[in-house]
Amino acid sequence: MEYIGKVYRPPSEWRSLIVQATVGCSNNTCTFCSMYKDDYFYVKDEEKLFKELEEESKNFNGYRRAFIGDGDGLCLSKERIIRLNKKIKELFPYIERIGIYSTAKDVNKKSLEELKEIKESGIEIVYMGVETGSDLLLKKIKRTENRESFLKAAKKLHAANIKQSLTLITGLGENKNILEYAKDTGDLISEMNPEYLSFLALTLEPGSELYEKYMQGKFYLQNPKESLEEIYYFLSFYKGKGPTIFRSNHASNYLSLKGQIPEDVEKLKKQIENAIMNNNYRPEYLRGL
């Protein structure tokens, strides 16, 4: 496969066939993100992409999973996604699941019937960055979405029987109003009720707007205790039905948490309490993307 620029995928897709159907991110305005700042967004030529897949299948066709990137593969038309899924399954006969990055905006642009057809063609899971449930913070970080759009997208994905894997980020609100933001996020995720949920701790890299503000002393980066407290408060406000597989095992986090919510909420909170009490955090040199 020919990959343009840096290619990102969810941690759980580390053994998957990575199909770069688009380059960059069609949104690319988020102040915390530097992932696609060096790339201008475009859709790869379909014929060329199919030839790349054919060549890859000659090297190895035993993949069990495939993942469609870059930043928001679901921005492709229904027809384009279905043709791509068909080609993937044709060339890689052992594929059991196809995942894709998306924004709420891309989900909401498609009708329920279109999403059902996309599901039928092989898309089993959509990965979506929610980041926070606070409309105030979403606007501040220049997301083009809000609570209402996330809820609408979640309902459509549930109706289409497509699983959701959502990510949240601690630290976007600095050390201000953490309780308020955690409540907003807990309330939103409770209503969205995803199958999978993971936390990341904010990591600033050159190229992002927040990194520049941080270097100028205009943005406060949470310490380990504050980051874990934000997760703790989120769990306290979470009232979802579940079951939701919960993780904070991304390398950016100060503590690796694994469980299923709501049943493991108290156990997870206890682990956070113990880490804070014993000052037991992942060392900075082990944190990274």
Coordinates of C-alpha atoms in Angstrom, one line a residue:
M1 CA 0.0 0.0 0.0
E2 CA 1.1 3.5 -0.7
Y3 CA 0.6 5.8 2.2
I4 CA 0.6 9.6 1.9
G5 CA 1.9 11.5 4.9
K6 CA 1.5 10.2 8.5
V7 CA -1.2 7.6 8.8
Y8 CA -3.1 7.2 12.1
R9 CA -5.4 4.4 13.2
P10 CA -7.1 3.4 16.5
P11 CA -5.0 1.3 18.9
S12 CA -7.4 -1.6 18.5
E13 CA -6.7 -1.7 14.7
W14 CA -3.0 -2.4 15.0
R15 CA -3.2 -5.7 13.2
S16 CA -5.7 -4.5 10.6
L17 CA -5.3 -3.8 6.9
I18 CA -5.0 0.0 6.8
V19 CA -6.8 1.4 3.7
Q20 CA -6.0 5.1 3.2
A21 CA -9.0 6.1 1.1
T22 CA -8.7 9.8 1.9
V23 CA -5.7 11.9 2.8
G24 CA -5.9 14.3 5.8
C25 CA -9.0 15.4 7.5
S26 CA -11.9 17.3 5.9
N27 CA -12.4 19.3 9.1
N28 CA -8.8 19.9 10.3
T29 CA -9.6 22.9 12.5
C30 CA -9.3 21.4 16.0
T31 CA -6.9 23.5 18.1
F32 CA -5.5 20.5 20.0
C33 CA -4.7 18.4 16.9
S34 CA -1.6 18.4 14.8
M35 CA -2.2 15.1 13.1
Y36 CA -3.1 16.3 9.6
K37 CA -1.8 19.8 9.6
D38 CA 0.9 19.0 7.0
D39 CA -1.7 17.5 4.6
Y40 CA -4.4 19.1 2.5
F41 CA -7.5 17.0 2.3
Y42 CA -8.4 15.0 -0.8
V43 CA -10.0 11.7 -1.8
K44 CA -7.7 9.2 -3.3
D45 CA -8.3 8.1 -6.9
E46 CA -10.5 5.0 -6.7
E47 CA -8.8 3.1 -9.5
K48 CA -5.4 3.7 -8.1
L49 CA -6.5 2.7 -4.6
F50 CA -8.0 -0.6 -5.9
K51 CA -4.7 -1.4 -7.7
E52 CA -2.8 -0.8 -4.4
L53 CA -5.2 -3.2 -2.7
E54 CA -4.6 -5.8 -5.4
E55 CA -0.8 -5.5 -5.0
E56 CA -1.1 -5.7 -1.2
S57 CA -3.3 -8.9 -1.4
K58 CA -0.4 -10.6 -3.4
N59 CA 1.9 -9.9 -0.4
F60 CA -0.5 -11.0 2.3
N61 CA -4.3 -11.6 2.2
G62 CA -4.8 -13.1 5.6
Y63 CA -6.0 -9.9 7.4
R64 CA -9.0 -10.5 9.7
R65 CA -9.8 -6.8 10.0
A66 CA -9.6 -3.7 7.8
F67 CA -9.6 0.0 8.7
I68 CA -10.5 2.8 6.4
G69 CA -8.7 6.1 7.0
D70 CA -7.6 9.0 7.1
G71 CA -9.4 11.4 9.4
D72 CA -13.0 10.8 8.5
G73 CA -13.5 8.1 5.9
L74 CA -17.2 8.2 6.2
C75 CA -17.2 11.5 4.3
L76 CA -17.0 9.4 1.2
S77 CA -20.3 8.8 -0.6
K78 CA -22.4 5.7 0.2
E79 CA -21.6 4.3 -3.2
R80 CA -17.9 4.8 -2.9
I81 CA -17.8 3.1 0.6
I82 CA -19.8 0.2 -0.6
R83 CA -17.5 -0.3 -3.7
L84 CA -14.5 -0.1 -1.5
N85 CA -15.8 -2.6 1.0
K86 CA -16.7 -5.0 -1.8
K87 CA -13.2 -4.8 -3.2
I88 CA -11.6 -5.3 0.2
K89 CA -13.7 -8.5 0.8
E90 CA -13.0 -9.7 -2.7
L91 CA -9.2 -9.4 -2.3
F92 CA -9.0 -10.3 1.4
P93 CA -11.5 -13.2 1.9
Y94 CA -10.7 -13.6 5.7
I95 CA -11.9 -10.1 6.6
E96 CA -14.4 -10.3 9.4
R97 CA -14.8 -6.6 10.2
I98 CA -14.2 -3.2 8.6
G99 CA -13.9 -0.1 10.7
I100 CA -13.8 3.6 9.7
Y101 CA -13.1 7.0 11.2
S102 CA -16.0 9.5 11.1
T103 CA -17.3 12.8 12.5
A104 CA -20.8 13.3 13.7
K105 CA -21.3 15.6 10.7
D106 CA -20.5 12.8 8.3
V107 CA -22.9 10.4 10.0
N108 CA -25.7 13.0 10.0
K109 CA -25.2 13.8 6.3
K110 CA -26.2 10.2 5.5
S111 CA -29.8 8.9 5.8
L112 CA -30.6 6.0 8.0
E113 CA -31.1 3.8 4.9
E114 CA -27.7 4.8 3.6
L115 CA -26.1 3.9 6.9
K116 CA -27.9 0.5 6.9
E117 CA -26.6 -0.2 3.4
I118 CA -23.1 0.8 4.5
K119 CA -23.4 -1.6 7.5
E120 CA -24.6 -4.3 5.2
S121 CA -21.6 -3.8 3.0
G122 CA -19.2 -4.5 5.9
I123 CA -18.8 -1.5 8.1
E124 CA -19.1 -2.8 11.6
I125 CA -17.7 0.0 13.7
V126 CA -17.3 3.8 13.5
Y127 CA -14.6 5.5 15.5
M128 CA -15.5 9.1 16.5
G129 CA -13.8 11.7 18.5
V130 CA -16.2 13.4 20.8
E131 CA -13.5 14.9 23.0
T132 CA -15.9 16.6 25.5
G133 CA -19.6 17.0 26.2
S134 CA -19.3 20.7 26.8
D135 CA -20.6 22.9 24.0
L136 CA -18.5 25.7 25.4
L137 CA -15.3 23.7 25.1
L138 CA -16.3 22.2 21.7
K139 CA -16.6 25.8 20.4
K140 CA -13.4 26.8 22.1
I141 CA -11.4 24.0 20.4
K142 CA -13.0 24.9 17.1
R143 CA -15.0 21.7 16.6
T144 CA -17.7 22.1 14.0
E145 CA -20.0 19.9 16.1
N146 CA -22.0 20.1 19.3
R147 CA -23.9 17.9 21.8
E148 CA -27.0 17.9 19.6
S149 CA -25.1 16.7 16.5
F150 CA -23.3 14.0 18.5
L151 CA -26.6 12.7 20.0
K152 CA -28.2 12.7 16.6
A153 CA -25.3 10.7 15.1
A154 CA -25.3 8.2 18.0
K155 CA -29.0 7.5 17.5
K156 CA -28.6 7.0 13.8
L157 CA -25.7 4.6 14.3
H158 CA -27.6 2.6 16.9
A159 CA -30.6 2.4 14.5
A160 CA -28.3 1.2 11.7
N161 CA -26.7 -1.4 14.1
I162 CA -23.2 0.1 13.6
K163 CA -21.0 0.0 16.7
Q164 CA -19.5 3.2 18.1
S165 CA -16.1 3.6 19.6
L166 CA -15.8 7.1 21.1
T167 CA -12.8 9.0 22.4
L168 CA -12.7 11.7 25.1
I169 CA -9.8 14.0 26.0
T170 CA -8.9 15.2 29.5
G171 CA -7.4 18.7 29.9
L172 CA -9.1 20.6 27.1
G173 CA -10.6 22.9 29.8
E174 CA -7.3 23.3 31.5
N175 CA -7.8 23.2 35.3
K176 CA -10.9 25.4 35.2
N177 CA -14.5 24.2 35.8
I178 CA -13.5 20.5 35.6
L179 CA -16.6 19.4 37.5
E180 CA -18.9 21.2 35.1
Y181 CA -17.2 19.9 32.0
A182 CA -17.1 16.3 33.5
K183 CA -20.8 16.5 34.1
D184 CA -21.6 17.7 30.6
T185 CA -19.5 14.9 29.2
G186 CA -20.9 12.3 31.6
D187 CA -24.5 13.3 30.6
L188 CA -23.7 13.2 26.9
I189 CA -22.0 9.8 26.9
S190 CA -24.8 8.4 29.0
E191 CA -27.2 9.3 26.3
M192 CA -25.0 8.3 23.4
N193 CA -24.4 4.9 25.1
P194 CA -21.5 3.7 22.9
E195 CA -20.2 0.1 22.8
Y196 CA -16.7 1.4 23.4
L197 CA -15.3 4.4 25.1
S198 CA -11.7 5.5 25.7
F199 CA -10.0 8.5 27.3
L200 CA -6.8 10.2 26.2
A201 CA -4.9 12.8 28.1
L202 CA -4.2 16.0 26.2
T203 CA -0.7 15.9 24.6
L204 CA 0.4 19.0 22.8
E205 CA 2.7 18.8 19.8
P206 CA 4.2 21.4 17.5
G207 CA 1.8 22.3 14.7
S208 CA -1.3 22.6 16.9
E209 CA -2.8 25.9 18.0
L210 CA -2.9 24.9 21.6
Y211 CA 0.8 24.0 21.5
E212 CA 1.6 27.6 20.4
K213 CA -0.6 29.0 23.2
Y214 CA 1.1 26.7 25.7
M215 CA 4.5 27.9 24.6
Q216 CA 3.4 31.5 25.0
G217 CA 2.1 30.8 28.6
K218 CA -1.5 31.2 27.5
F219 CA -2.7 27.6 28.1
Y220 CA -2.4 25.5 31.2
L221 CA -1.6 21.8 30.7
Q222 CA -3.1 19.5 33.4
N223 CA -0.9 17.6 35.8
P224 CA -1.4 13.9 36.3
K225 CA -3.7 14.4 39.4
E226 CA -5.9 16.8 37.6
S227 CA -6.2 14.6 34.5
L228 CA -7.2 11.6 36.6
E229 CA -9.6 13.7 38.6
E230 CA -11.4 14.6 35.4
I231 CA -11.9 10.9 34.6
Y232 CA -13.0 10.3 38.2
Y233 CA -15.7 13.0 38.0
F234 CA -16.8 11.7 34.6
L235 CA -17.4 8.3 36.0
S236 CA -19.3 9.8 38.9
F237 CA -21.7 11.6 36.6
Y238 CA -22.0 8.8 34.1
K239 CA -25.5 7.2 34.2
G240 CA -25.5 5.2 31.0
K241 CA -27.2 1.8 30.5
G242 CA -24.2 0.2 28.9
P243 CA -22.7 -2.2 28.5
T244 CA -19.8 0.0 27.4
I245 CA -16.2 -1.3 27.3
F246 CA -14.1 1.4 29.0
R247 CA -10.4 2.1 28.5
S248 CA -7.7 4.6 29.3
N249 CA -4.8 2.5 28.1
H250 CA -3.6 4.9 25.4
A251 CA 0.0 5.8 25.9
S252 CA -0.9 9.4 26.6
N253 CA -2.7 8.5 29.8
Y254 CA -1.2 8.7 33.3
L255 CA -3.0 5.5 34.4
S256 CA -4.2 2.5 32.4
L257 CA -7.8 1.7 33.2
K258 CA -9.8 -1.2 31.9
G259 CA -13.4 -2.2 32.6
Q260 CA -17.0 -2.3 31.6
I261 CA -19.4 0.5 32.6
P262 CA -21.7 1.0 34.4
E263 CA -20.9 -2.2 36.4
D264 CA -17.2 -1.4 37.0
V265 CA -17.6 2.3 37.7
E266 CA -16.8 2.0 41.4
K267 CA -13.9 -0.3 40.8
L268 CA -12.4 2.2 38.3
K269 CA -12.9 5.1 40.7
K270 CA -11.1 3.2 43.4
Q271 CA -8.1 2.6 41.1
I272 CA -7.9 6.3 40.4
E273 CA -8.1 7.1 44.1
N274 CA -5.3 4.7 44.9
A275 CA -3.1 6.1 42.1
I276 CA -3.6 9.7 43.3
M277 CA -3.1 8.7 47.0
N278 CA 0.2 6.9 46.1
N279 CA 1.3 9.3 43.4
N280 CA 1.5 6.3 41.1
Y281 CA 1.4 7.7 37.6
R282 CA 2.9 6.7 34.3
P283 CA 6.2 8.4 33.9
E284 CA 6.4 11.2 31.3
Y285 CA 9.1 9.4 29.3
L286 CA 6.6 6.5 28.7
R287 CA 3.8 8.8 27.6
G288 CA 3.5 9.5 23.9
L289 CA 1.6 8.9 20.8

